[in-house]
Short mmCIF file of C-alpha atoms in Angstrom, two decimals:
data_model
loop_
_atom_site.label_atom_id
_atom_site.label_comp_id
_atom_site.label_asym_id
_atom_site.label_seq_id
_atom_site.Cartn_x
_atom_site.Cartn_y
_atom_site.Cartn_z
CA MET Y 15 7.30 -17.76 -13.56
CA THR Y 16 6.40 -14.21 -12.73
CA TRP Y 17 6.57 -11.70 -10.01
CA HIS Y 18 3.65 -9.32 -8.92
CA VAL Y 19 4.52 -6.62 -6.30
CA ILE Y 20 1.51 -4.88 -4.71
CA PRO Y 21 0.74 -2.85 -1.71
CA GLU Y 22 -0.50 -4.80 1.12
CA GLY Y 23 -1.32 -4.30 4.80
CA TYR Y 24 1.66 -4.86 6.99
CA ASP Y 25 -0.47 -7.05 9.36
CA THR Y 26 -1.94 -9.63 7.04
CA PRO Y 27 -0.88 -13.22 7.82
CA GLU Y 28 1.58 -13.33 4.73
CA SER Y 29 3.01 -9.86 5.41
CA THR Y 30 3.54 -10.69 9.13
CA ALA Y 31 5.23 -13.99 8.06
CA LEU Y 32 7.59 -12.02 5.67
CA ARG Y 33 8.37 -9.49 8.39
CA ARG Y 34 9.20 -12.30 10.88
CA ALA Y 35 11.48 -14.05 8.25
CA TYR Y 36 13.30 -10.70 7.50
CA TYR Y 37 13.89 -10.18 11.18
CA ASP Y 38 14.98 -13.72 11.70
CA GLU Y 39 17.48 -13.41 8.93
CA VAL Y 40 18.88 -10.07 9.85
CA ALA Y 41 19.08 -10.87 13.59
CA SER Y 42 20.62 -14.49 12.96
CA ARG Y 43 23.33 -12.94 10.63
CA TYR Y 44 24.23 -10.35 13.27
CA TRP Y 45 24.40 -12.66 16.16
CA GLY Y 46 26.04 -15.36 14.07
CA ARG Y 47 23.51 -17.87 15.29
CA PRO Y 48 19.78 -18.65 14.80
CA ALA Y 49 17.42 -16.26 16.29
CA THR Y 50 14.85 -17.77 18.77
CA GLU Y 51 11.21 -17.28 18.35
CA ARG Y 52 11.18 -15.18 21.49
CA GLU Y 53 13.94 -12.82 20.08
CA ILE Y 54 11.96 -12.39 16.94
CA ASP Y 55 8.87 -11.54 18.87
CA GLU Y 56 10.95 -9.05 21.08
CA GLY Y 57 12.51 -7.55 17.93
CA LEU Y 58 9.17 -7.00 16.35
CA THR Y 59 7.67 -5.44 19.50
CA ASP Y 60 7.12 -1.72 19.16
CA ASP Y 61 8.91 -1.60 15.74
CA ARG Y 62 6.58 1.12 14.50
CA VAL Y 63 5.38 -0.96 11.71
CA GLU Y 64 2.21 0.86 11.62
CA ARG Y 65 4.00 3.81 9.93
CA LEU Y 66 4.34 1.53 6.86
CA ALA Y 67 0.73 2.52 5.66
CA ARG Y 68 -0.63 5.57 3.86
CA PRO Y 69 -0.31 8.42 4.61
CA THR Y 70 2.97 7.83 6.36
CA GLY Y 71 4.29 5.12 4.18
CA GLU Y 72 3.71 1.92 2.27
CA PHE Y 73 4.21 -1.85 2.61
CA VAL Y 74 4.53 -4.03 -0.50
CA VAL Y 75 4.53 -7.72 -0.80
CA GLY Y 76 6.17 -9.51 -3.83
CA ARG Y 77 4.55 -12.69 -4.94
CA TYR Y 78 6.39 -15.15 -7.22
CA ASP Y 79 3.72 -17.30 -9.01
CA GLY Y 80 1.33 -16.41 -6.23
CA ALA Y 81 3.57 -17.29 -3.33
CA ALA Y 82 4.33 -14.50 -0.91
CA ALA Y 83 8.14 -14.29 -1.47
CA ALA Y 84 9.33 -10.84 -0.73
CA CYS Y 85 8.47 -7.64 1.00
CA ALA Y 86 9.73 -4.09 1.52
CA GLY Y 87 8.51 -0.96 3.49
CA LEU Y 88 8.60 2.78 3.07
CA ARG Y 89 8.18 5.35 5.76
CA VAL Y 90 8.09 9.15 5.28
CA VAL Y 91 10.33 11.00 7.57
CA ASP Y 92 9.81 14.44 6.28
CA PRO Y 93 7.99 16.10 3.42
CA GLY Y 94 10.77 15.37 0.91
CA THR Y 95 12.37 12.14 2.28
CA ALA Y 96 11.26 8.56 2.96
CA GLU Y 97 13.23 5.64 4.32
CA LEU Y 98 13.39 2.19 2.67
CA THR Y 99 13.05 -0.60 5.29
CA ARG Y 100 12.46 -4.32 5.69
CA VAL Y 101 13.62 -5.22 2.31
CA TYR Y 102 13.52 -9.07 2.03
CA VAL Y 103 13.39 -11.79 -0.54
CA ARG Y 104 13.10 -15.24 0.78
CA PRO Y 105 16.40 -17.28 -0.06
CA ALA Y 106 14.60 -19.68 -2.49
CA PHE Y 107 13.58 -16.71 -4.62
CA ARG Y 108 16.71 -14.58 -4.75
CA GLY Y 109 18.28 -13.93 -8.14
CA THR Y 110 14.85 -13.95 -9.83
CA GLY Y 111 14.31 -10.15 -10.01
CA GLY Y 112 12.18 -9.68 -6.99
CA GLY Y 113 14.55 -7.15 -5.30
CA ALA Y 114 14.55 -4.72 -8.21
CA LEU Y 115 10.63 -4.92 -8.36
CA LEU Y 116 10.44 -4.25 -4.63
CA LEU Y 117 12.57 -1.11 -5.08
CA ALA Y 118 10.52 0.05 -8.10
CA ALA Y 119 7.22 -0.43 -6.15
CA VAL Y 120 8.45 1.59 -3.08
CA GLU Y 121 9.90 4.33 -5.30
CA THR Y 122 6.49 4.62 -7.08
CA ALA Y 123 4.73 4.84 -3.62
CA ALA Y 124 7.25 7.55 -2.58
CA ARG Y 125 6.50 9.58 -5.63
CA GLU Y 126 2.85 9.18 -4.97
CA LEU Y 127 3.35 10.42 -1.40
CA GLY Y 128 5.13 13.57 -2.81
CA VAL Y 129 8.61 12.37 -1.66
CA GLY Y 130 11.72 13.30 -3.87
CA ARG Y 131 14.28 11.19 -2.08
CA VAL Y 132 14.62 7.78 -0.63
CA ARG Y 133 17.35 6.89 1.91
CA LEU Y 134 18.19 3.90 3.97
CA ASP Y 135 20.82 2.50 6.27
CA THR Y 136 22.20 -1.05 6.39
CA ARG Y 137 25.01 -3.12 7.78
CA ASP Y 138 28.41 -4.26 6.62
CA ASP Y 139 27.30 -8.01 6.62
CA LEU Y 140 24.31 -7.35 4.42
CA VAL Y 141 26.52 -7.26 1.28
CA GLU Y 142 23.76 -8.57 -1.10
CA ALA Y 143 21.44 -5.75 0.02
CA ARG Y 144 24.27 -3.22 -0.50
CA ALA Y 145 24.85 -4.53 -3.97
CA LEU Y 146 21.21 -4.33 -4.84
CA TYR Y 147 20.94 -0.64 -3.80
CA ALA Y 148 23.96 0.27 -5.74
CA ARG Y 149 22.74 -1.51 -8.91
CA HIS Y 150 19.46 0.55 -8.73
CA GLY Y 151 21.04 3.95 -8.42
CA TYR Y 152 21.36 4.37 -4.57
CA GLU Y 153 24.65 6.08 -3.62
CA GLU Y 154 26.48 5.99 -0.45
CA VAL Y 155 26.02 9.23 1.61
CA PRO Y 156 27.17 10.57 4.98
CA ALA Y 157 25.68 9.12 7.96
CA PHE Y 158 22.07 10.62 8.70
CA ASN Y 159 21.48 8.80 11.81
CA ARG Y 160 23.27 6.87 14.59
CA GLY Y 161 21.32 3.60 14.70
CA PRO Y 162 23.02 0.80 16.41
CA TYR Y 163 23.10 -1.23 13.37
CA ALA Y 164 23.70 1.34 10.81
CA GLU Y 165 27.10 1.08 9.10
CA HIS Y 166 26.36 2.10 5.61
CA TRP Y 167 23.91 4.91 4.35
CA PHE Y 168 22.46 5.31 0.90
CA ALA Y 169 20.12 7.71 -0.88
CA LYS Y 170 18.51 8.13 -4.22
CA ALA Y 171 16.82 11.15 -5.69
CA LEU Y 172 13.70 10.20 -7.46
#
């Protein structure tokens, strides 16, 4: 069983399905109930996903034995900084190393885009994500935004 993580358009059918699954999970966890299809559609409307393509970013898809199982996005916010976003591994594939490979792929993309630092924000309830970031060298930093769902901020120098 092997992972392959490669850049892919954010709008392919598999990328879109992964982005929908990501939003479904984070919204459902936040609301404490399953998100509806309409809520998922609304959440993805005008989410500026087009910035997850070169030259302003990158979107990667992780495949586990060929199955689209994970994704992550990177968007450049200024010449030296990019933000990590939409990091998601389908539940059936968690614990198999996909998260680490996603981070490595977006960090490589950041370097190729001339970025020296990757940052992100996340929520209290996304404990698995926070643990993943900490394991891979991301350190908690002071708040750099006031997003409604931002409760923890991380950064890593590349």
